Amino acid sequence: MADIRCDFVGIKSPNPFWLASAPPTDKEYNVVRAFKAGWGGVVWKTLGEDPPVVNVSSRYGALSYHGMRMVGFNNIELISDRPLEVNLREIKQVKRDWPDRAMIVSLMVPCEEENWKNILARVEETECDGVELNFGCPHGMSERGMGSAVGQVPEYIEMVTRWCKKYTRMPVIVKLTPNVTNILGPARAAKAGGADAVSLINTINSICTVDLDVMAPTPTVDGKGTHGGYCGPAVKPIALNMVAEIARDPQCAGMPISGIGGVETWRDAAEFMALGAGSVQVCTAAMHYGFKIVEDMKDGLANWMDEKGYATLDDFRGAAVPNVTDWQYLNINSEIVARIDQDKCIKCGLCHIACEDTSHQAIAAERVNGERHYEVIDAECVGCNLCMHACPVDGCITMVKVDNGKPYLNWKEDPRNPQNMKAAE
């Protein structure tokens, strides 16, 4: 069996699956249930200063799509509304009872050096494994000058990170907000401030749905609604891209990453790790299906690693990063075309409709022995993949490489590039 033990900036856990800072990690009861279920670690729900914050009712919204529940999840809940002293006492007890599990504490206090100094000293007494600076929360706390209000300003990120590294011996993980134009500015600032790692993504600013009877965003509070934080499977592509951008950035070279955003299966986790993540954090999937989903995550990851011959997580961590590039470096001479497996084809015609109406008219609709028959017109096919994605039958339409004899050529080298044409004049 593959070894899925995780060592992230010196924080060890029996597996790389951690619960993210969120409602599932708000108290001892939940965290103990999670550890009994097999989770490798948790990031305790964000702590602030006393008095605790006051939350509203209701708090959660969800996007369901074509029968799939909670494809996207939205929340307007704030940081922990439990007394700081109670949280700290429970953190200390859980860590003592479960010494082999990763225990990270998420923090958010006003942007003053003394505030950070004070709370770090109190958190350090719990003997937890590290802290995560919440620079990502996009609602409520950001309106108070915290959360994403800090995470959107690289200078603030660097400043606060320096304070925290000054006042604690614990590893400092900086949690980044995706609500920025370019994730590299905040990531570079975290590294400049001495951060031991970054975690991303935090939730995305969103209005999930609108109640057309009440005429207000959901979740509604006494007839009103507000923007909240969006997460769940729908945000995974955004998260993967931002993780990859940091992993391949020369200025962030070597920066450990904890991947967050839509992790629901072992495959999701493996994709984050292939793009450089050292651990993964999960929230929405646990809230949807319960803590025991980690069993399938652990078994699935280990079985896949066995099949591929990966003995440890390090064997494939970051393996996809060298293959992430900019569009201008892609081979424009590479050519693929679609192929339809007639034995698998159910004659629905979706491939033809999609291509005929919206693409390149490269799939012919015919009648063969009185039955509908669809065939690719190679001369018109540009290899866009649309038909393959539209087809409801897995493996029915595949894309095959064409040996056209053309050498590698990218846009930067192409004589048709206006910059090259100008240089040649």
GROMACS .gro file of C-alpha atoms in nm, residues 107-368:
model
  262
  107LEU     CA    1  -0.668   3.360   1.314
  108MET     CA    2  -0.813   3.699   1.226
  109VAL     CA    3  -0.773   4.013   1.437
  110PRO     CA    4  -0.758   4.386   1.358
  111CYS     CA    5  -0.457   4.498   1.157
  112GLU     CA    6  -0.255   4.618   1.456
  113GLU     CA    7   0.074   4.462   1.567
  114GLU     CA    8  -0.025   4.438   1.933
  115ASN     CA    9  -0.345   4.248   1.850
  116TRP     CA   10  -0.152   3.984   1.660
  117LYS     CA   11   0.116   3.963   1.927
  118ASN     CA   12  -0.141   3.901   2.199
  119ILE     CA   13  -0.346   3.634   2.026
  120LEU     CA   14  -0.039   3.445   1.901
  121ALA     CA   15   0.091   3.414   2.256
  122ARG     CA   16  -0.239   3.269   2.371
  123VAL     CA   17  -0.265   3.028   2.078
  124GLU     CA   18   0.091   2.905   2.125
  125GLU     CA   19  -0.003   2.784   2.474
  126THR     CA   20  -0.241   2.529   2.317
  127GLU     CA   21   0.060   2.343   2.169
  128CYS     CA   22  -0.107   2.339   1.829
  129ASP     CA   23   0.107   2.272   1.521
  130GLY     CA   24   0.075   2.603   1.340
  131VAL     CA   25  -0.142   2.903   1.257
  132GLU     CA   26  -0.323   3.005   0.941
  133LEU     CA   27  -0.374   3.376   0.886
  134ASN     CA   28  -0.722   3.430   0.744
  135PHE     CA   29  -0.670   3.700   0.480
  136GLY     CA   30  -0.955   3.572   0.267
  137CYS     CA   31  -1.301   3.601   0.424
  138PRO     CA   32  -1.496   3.817   0.174
  139HIS     CA   33  -1.800   3.909   0.381
  140GLY     CA   34  -1.874   4.069   0.715
  141MET     CA   35  -1.521   4.068   0.849
  142SER     CA   36  -1.386   4.242   0.539
  143GLU     CA   37  -1.626   4.526   0.612
  144ARG     CA   38  -1.445   4.565   0.943
  145GLY     CA   39  -1.104   4.598   0.779
  146MET     CA   40  -1.008   4.230   0.818
  147GLY     CA   41  -1.021   3.916   0.603
  148SER     CA   42  -1.006   3.990   0.232
  149ALA     CA   43  -0.967   4.362   0.306
  150VAL     CA   44  -0.615   4.265   0.415
  151GLY     CA   45  -0.569   3.988   0.159
  152GLN     CA   46  -0.631   4.225  -0.132
  153VAL     CA   47  -0.342   4.452  -0.031
  154PRO     CA   48   0.000   4.285  -0.070
  155GLU     CA   49   0.165   4.542   0.156
  156TYR     CA   50  -0.070   4.451   0.441
  157ILE     CA   51  -0.010   4.079   0.384
  158GLU     CA   52   0.366   4.122   0.408
  159MET     CA   53   0.339   4.348   0.713
  160VAL     CA   54   0.111   4.121   0.916
  161THR     CA   55   0.304   3.810   0.817
  162ARG     CA   56   0.625   3.971   0.944
  163TRP     CA   57   0.456   4.049   1.274
  164CYS     CA   58   0.341   3.691   1.313
  165LYS     CA   59   0.681   3.545   1.228
  166LYS     CA   60   0.829   3.783   1.485
  167TYR     CA   61   0.598   3.675   1.766
  168THR     CA   62   0.562   3.299   1.721
  169ARG     CA   63   0.780   2.994   1.673
  170MET     CA   64   0.494   2.808   1.505
  171PRO     CA   65   0.474   2.767   1.127
  172VAL     CA   66   0.274   3.051   0.972
  173ILE     CA   67   0.044   2.969   0.680
  174VAL     CA   68  -0.111   3.261   0.491
  175LYS     CA   69  -0.458   3.193   0.352
  176LEU     CA   70  -0.510   3.387   0.029
  177THR     CA   71  -0.825   3.538  -0.113
  178PRO     CA   72  -0.918   3.464  -0.476
  179ASN     CA   73  -1.093   3.801  -0.498
  180VAL     CA   74  -0.795   3.965  -0.668
  181THR     CA   75  -0.690   4.029  -1.026
  182ASN     CA   76  -0.364   3.835  -0.992
  183ILE     CA   77  -0.292   3.585  -0.715
  184LEU     CA   78   0.084   3.627  -0.751
  185GLY     CA   79   0.093   3.968  -0.582
  186PRO     CA   80  -0.047   3.838  -0.252
  187ALA     CA   81   0.153   3.514  -0.274
  188ARG     CA   82   0.480   3.697  -0.328
  189ALA     CA   83   0.397   3.931  -0.042
  190ALA     CA   84   0.339   3.637   0.189
  191LYS     CA   85   0.676   3.493   0.096
  192ALA     CA   86   0.847   3.829   0.140
  193GLY     CA   87   0.695   3.849   0.488
  194GLY     CA   88   0.849   3.515   0.580
  195ALA     CA   89   0.543   3.291   0.555
  196ASP     CA   90   0.617   2.922   0.586
  197ALA     CA   91   0.339   2.838   0.339
  198VAL     CA   92   0.026   2.965   0.169
  199SER     CA   93  -0.317   2.808   0.152
  200LEU     CA   94  -0.573   2.880  -0.117
  201ILE     CA   95  -0.830   2.950  -0.225
  202ASN     CA   96  -1.058   3.110   0.029
  203THR     CA   97  -1.417   3.170  -0.079
  204ILE     CA   98  -1.518   3.379  -0.381
  205ASN     CA   99  -1.742   3.683  -0.358
  206SER     CA  100  -2.083   3.576  -0.481
  207ILE     CA  101  -2.458   3.600  -0.482
  208CYS     CA  102  -2.554   3.236  -0.522
  209THR     CA  103  -2.921   3.264  -0.616
  210VAL     CA  104  -3.207   3.512  -0.597
  211ASP     CA  105  -3.539   3.428  -0.432
  212LEU     CA  106  -3.785   3.553  -0.693
  213ASP     CA  107  -4.073   3.550  -0.446
  214VAL     CA  108  -3.897   3.757  -0.181
  215MET     CA  109  -3.688   3.939  -0.445
  216ALA     CA  110  -3.371   3.914  -0.241
  217PRO     CA  111  -3.044   3.723  -0.261
  218THR     CA  112  -3.022   3.393  -0.076
  219PRO     CA  113  -2.968   3.323   0.203
  220THR     CA  114  -3.215   3.588   0.311
  221VAL     CA  115  -3.223   3.749   0.652
  222ASP     CA  116  -3.557   3.912   0.731
  223GLY     CA  117  -3.614   3.988   0.362
  224LYS     CA  118  -3.264   4.110   0.283
  225GLY     CA  119  -2.955   3.938   0.144
  226THR     CA  120  -2.589   4.011   0.085
  227HIS     CA  121  -2.289   3.877  -0.100
  228GLY     CA  122  -2.120   3.580   0.062
  229GLY     CA  123  -1.835   3.336   0.015
  230TYR     CA  124  -1.870   3.079  -0.266
  231CYS     CA  125  -1.712   2.735  -0.244
  232GLY     CA  126  -1.780   2.373  -0.337
  233PRO     CA  127  -1.711   2.167  -0.652
  234ALA     CA  128  -1.789   2.462  -0.881
  235VAL     CA  129  -1.484   2.659  -0.764
  236LYS     CA  130  -1.228   2.384  -0.817
  237PRO     CA  131  -1.113   2.504  -1.164
  238ILE     CA  132  -1.044   2.851  -1.025
  239ALA     CA  133  -0.854   2.706  -0.731
  240LEU     CA  134  -0.643   2.475  -0.949
  241ASN     CA  135  -0.540   2.764  -1.171
  242MET     CA  136  -0.434   2.982  -0.880
  243VAL     CA  137  -0.241   2.700  -0.716
  244ALA     CA  138  -0.063   2.633  -1.046
  245GLU     CA  139   0.020   3.002  -1.093
  246ILE     CA  140   0.198   3.011  -0.758
  247ALA     CA  141   0.366   2.674  -0.806
  248ARG     CA  142   0.527   2.780  -1.134
  249ASP     CA  143   0.616   3.136  -1.034
  250PRO     CA  144   0.996   3.183  -1.001
  251GLN     CA  145   0.950   3.436  -0.721
  252CYS     CA  146   0.743   3.186  -0.520
  253ALA     CA  147   0.979   2.898  -0.589
  254GLY     CA  148   0.970   2.643  -0.310
  255MET     CA  149   0.670   2.798  -0.134
  256PRO     CA  150   0.465   2.511   0.018
  257ILE     CA  151   0.096   2.521  -0.075
  258SER     CA  152  -0.210   2.380   0.097
  259GLY     CA  153  -0.475   2.339  -0.172
  260ILE     CA  154  -0.837   2.435  -0.105
  261GLY     CA  155  -1.143   2.461  -0.327
  262GLY     CA  156  -1.391   2.195  -0.432
  263VAL     CA  157  -1.199   1.889  -0.308
  264GLU     CA  158  -1.458   1.613  -0.290
  265THR     CA  159  -1.277   1.297  -0.407
  266TRP     CA  160  -0.930   1.145  -0.405
  267ARG     CA  161  -0.893   1.250  -0.768
  268ASP     CA  162  -0.953   1.614  -0.678
  269ALA     CA  163  -0.681   1.587  -0.416
  270ALA     CA  164  -0.439   1.419  -0.656
  271GLU     CA  165  -0.492   1.700  -0.908
  272PHE     CA  166  -0.411   1.966  -0.649
  273MET     CA  167  -0.099   1.775  -0.545
  274ALA     CA  168   0.012   1.725  -0.905
  275LEU     CA  169   0.002   2.104  -0.932
  276GLY     CA  170   0.221   2.146  -0.625
  277ALA     CA  171  -0.003   2.124  -0.318
  278GLY     CA  172   0.145   1.951  -0.015
  279SER     CA  173  -0.185   1.902   0.165
  280VAL     CA  174  -0.550   1.959   0.076
  281GLN     CA  175  -0.828   2.112   0.280
  282VAL     CA  176  -1.193   2.013   0.257
  283CYS     CA  177  -1.510   2.185   0.374
  284THR     CA  178  -1.819   2.169   0.150
  285ALA     CA  179  -1.789   1.798   0.075
  286ALA     CA  180  -1.779   1.718   0.447
  287MET     CA  181  -2.079   1.943   0.511
  288HIS     CA  182  -2.266   1.770   0.228
  289TYR     CA  183  -2.182   1.406   0.292
  290GLY     CA  184  -2.040   1.387   0.645
  291PHE     CA  185  -1.695   1.311   0.781
  292LYS     CA  186  -1.678   0.948   0.665
  293ILE     CA  187  -1.611   1.052   0.305
  294VAL     CA  188  -1.246   1.066   0.405
  295GLU     CA  189  -1.235   0.685   0.398
  296ASP     CA  190  -1.295   0.682   0.022
  297MET     CA  191  -1.048   0.968  -0.022
  298LYS     CA  192  -0.770   0.785   0.158
  299ASP     CA  193  -0.834   0.447  -0.006
  300GLY     CA  194  -0.880   0.597  -0.351
  301LEU     CA  195  -0.559   0.799  -0.333
  302ALA     CA  196  -0.354   0.505  -0.204
  303ASN     CA  197  -0.495   0.265  -0.467
  304TRP     CA  198  -0.425   0.511  -0.749
  305MET     CA  199  -0.071   0.563  -0.623
  306ASP     CA  200  -0.019   0.187  -0.617
  307GLU     CA  201  -0.141   0.158  -0.976
  308LYS     CA  202   0.093   0.434  -1.089
  309GLY     CA  203   0.390   0.312  -0.888
  310TYR     CA  204   0.406   0.614  -0.656
  311ALA     CA  205   0.536   0.509  -0.315
  312THR     CA  206   0.492   0.845  -0.140
  313LEU     CA  207   0.313   1.174  -0.199
  314ASP     CA  208   0.642   1.336  -0.292
  315ASP     CA  209   0.671   1.103  -0.591
  316PHE     CA  210   0.403   1.291  -0.784
  317ARG     CA  211   0.372   1.622  -0.601
  318GLY     CA  212   0.425   1.900  -0.855
  319ALA     CA  213   0.463   1.655  -1.145
  320ALA     CA  214   0.217   1.853  -1.360
  321VAL     CA  215   0.373   2.193  -1.293
  322PRO     CA  216   0.634   2.177  -1.576
  323ASN     CA  217   0.351   2.113  -1.820
  324VAL     CA  218   0.160   2.427  -1.722
  325THR     CA  219   0.258   2.702  -1.963
  326ASP     CA  220   0.131   3.019  -2.129
  327TRP     CA  221  -0.080   2.999  -2.445
  328GLN     CA  222   0.195   3.154  -2.655
  329TYR     CA  223   0.417   2.849  -2.597
  330LEU     CA  224   0.164   2.587  -2.709
  331ASN     CA  225   0.241   2.394  -3.028
  332ILE     CA  226   0.013   2.544  -3.293
  333ASN     CA  227   0.118   2.273  -3.540
  334SER     CA  228  -0.018   1.993  -3.319
  335GLU     CA  229  -0.338   1.847  -3.465
  336ILE     CA  230  -0.610   1.619  -3.329
  337VAL     CA  231  -0.947   1.510  -3.469
  338ALA     CA  232  -1.255   1.346  -3.319
  339ARG     CA  233  -1.339   0.978  -3.360
  340ILE     CA  234  -1.681   0.828  -3.287
  341ASP     CA  235  -1.701   0.468  -3.160
  342GLN     CA  236  -2.007   0.346  -3.349
  343ASP     CA  237  -2.050   0.051  -3.113
  344LYS     CA  238  -2.096   0.289  -2.820
  345CYS     CA  239  -2.295   0.555  -3.004
  346ILE     CA  240  -2.660   0.578  -2.889
  347LYS     CA  241  -2.761   0.790  -3.193
  348CYS     CA  242  -2.875   1.086  -2.981
  349GLY     CA  243  -2.722   1.339  -3.220
  350LEU     CA  244  -2.595   1.578  -2.954
  351CYS     CA  245  -2.248   1.582  -3.108
  352HIS     CA  246  -2.391   1.681  -3.448
  353ILE     CA  247  -2.620   1.949  -3.302
  354ALA     CA  248  -2.343   2.106  -3.095
  355CYS     CA  249  -2.096   2.107  -3.383
  356GLU     CA  250  -2.347   2.211  -3.650
  357ASP     CA  251  -2.501   2.497  -3.454
  358THR     CA  252  -2.208   2.636  -3.260
  359SER     CA  253  -1.881   2.504  -3.395
  360HIS     CA  254  -1.731   2.389  -3.727
  361GLN     CA  255  -1.994   2.171  -3.901
  362ALA     CA  256  -1.754   1.878  -3.880
  363ILE     CA  257  -1.999   1.597  -3.794
  364ALA     CA  258  -2.222   1.466  -4.071
  365ALA     CA  259  -2.573   1.341  -3.992
  366GLU     CA  260  -2.663   1.050  -4.219
  367ARG     CA  261  -2.899   0.756  -4.251
  368VAL     CA  262  -2.745   0.410  -4.273
   0.00000   0.00000   0.00000
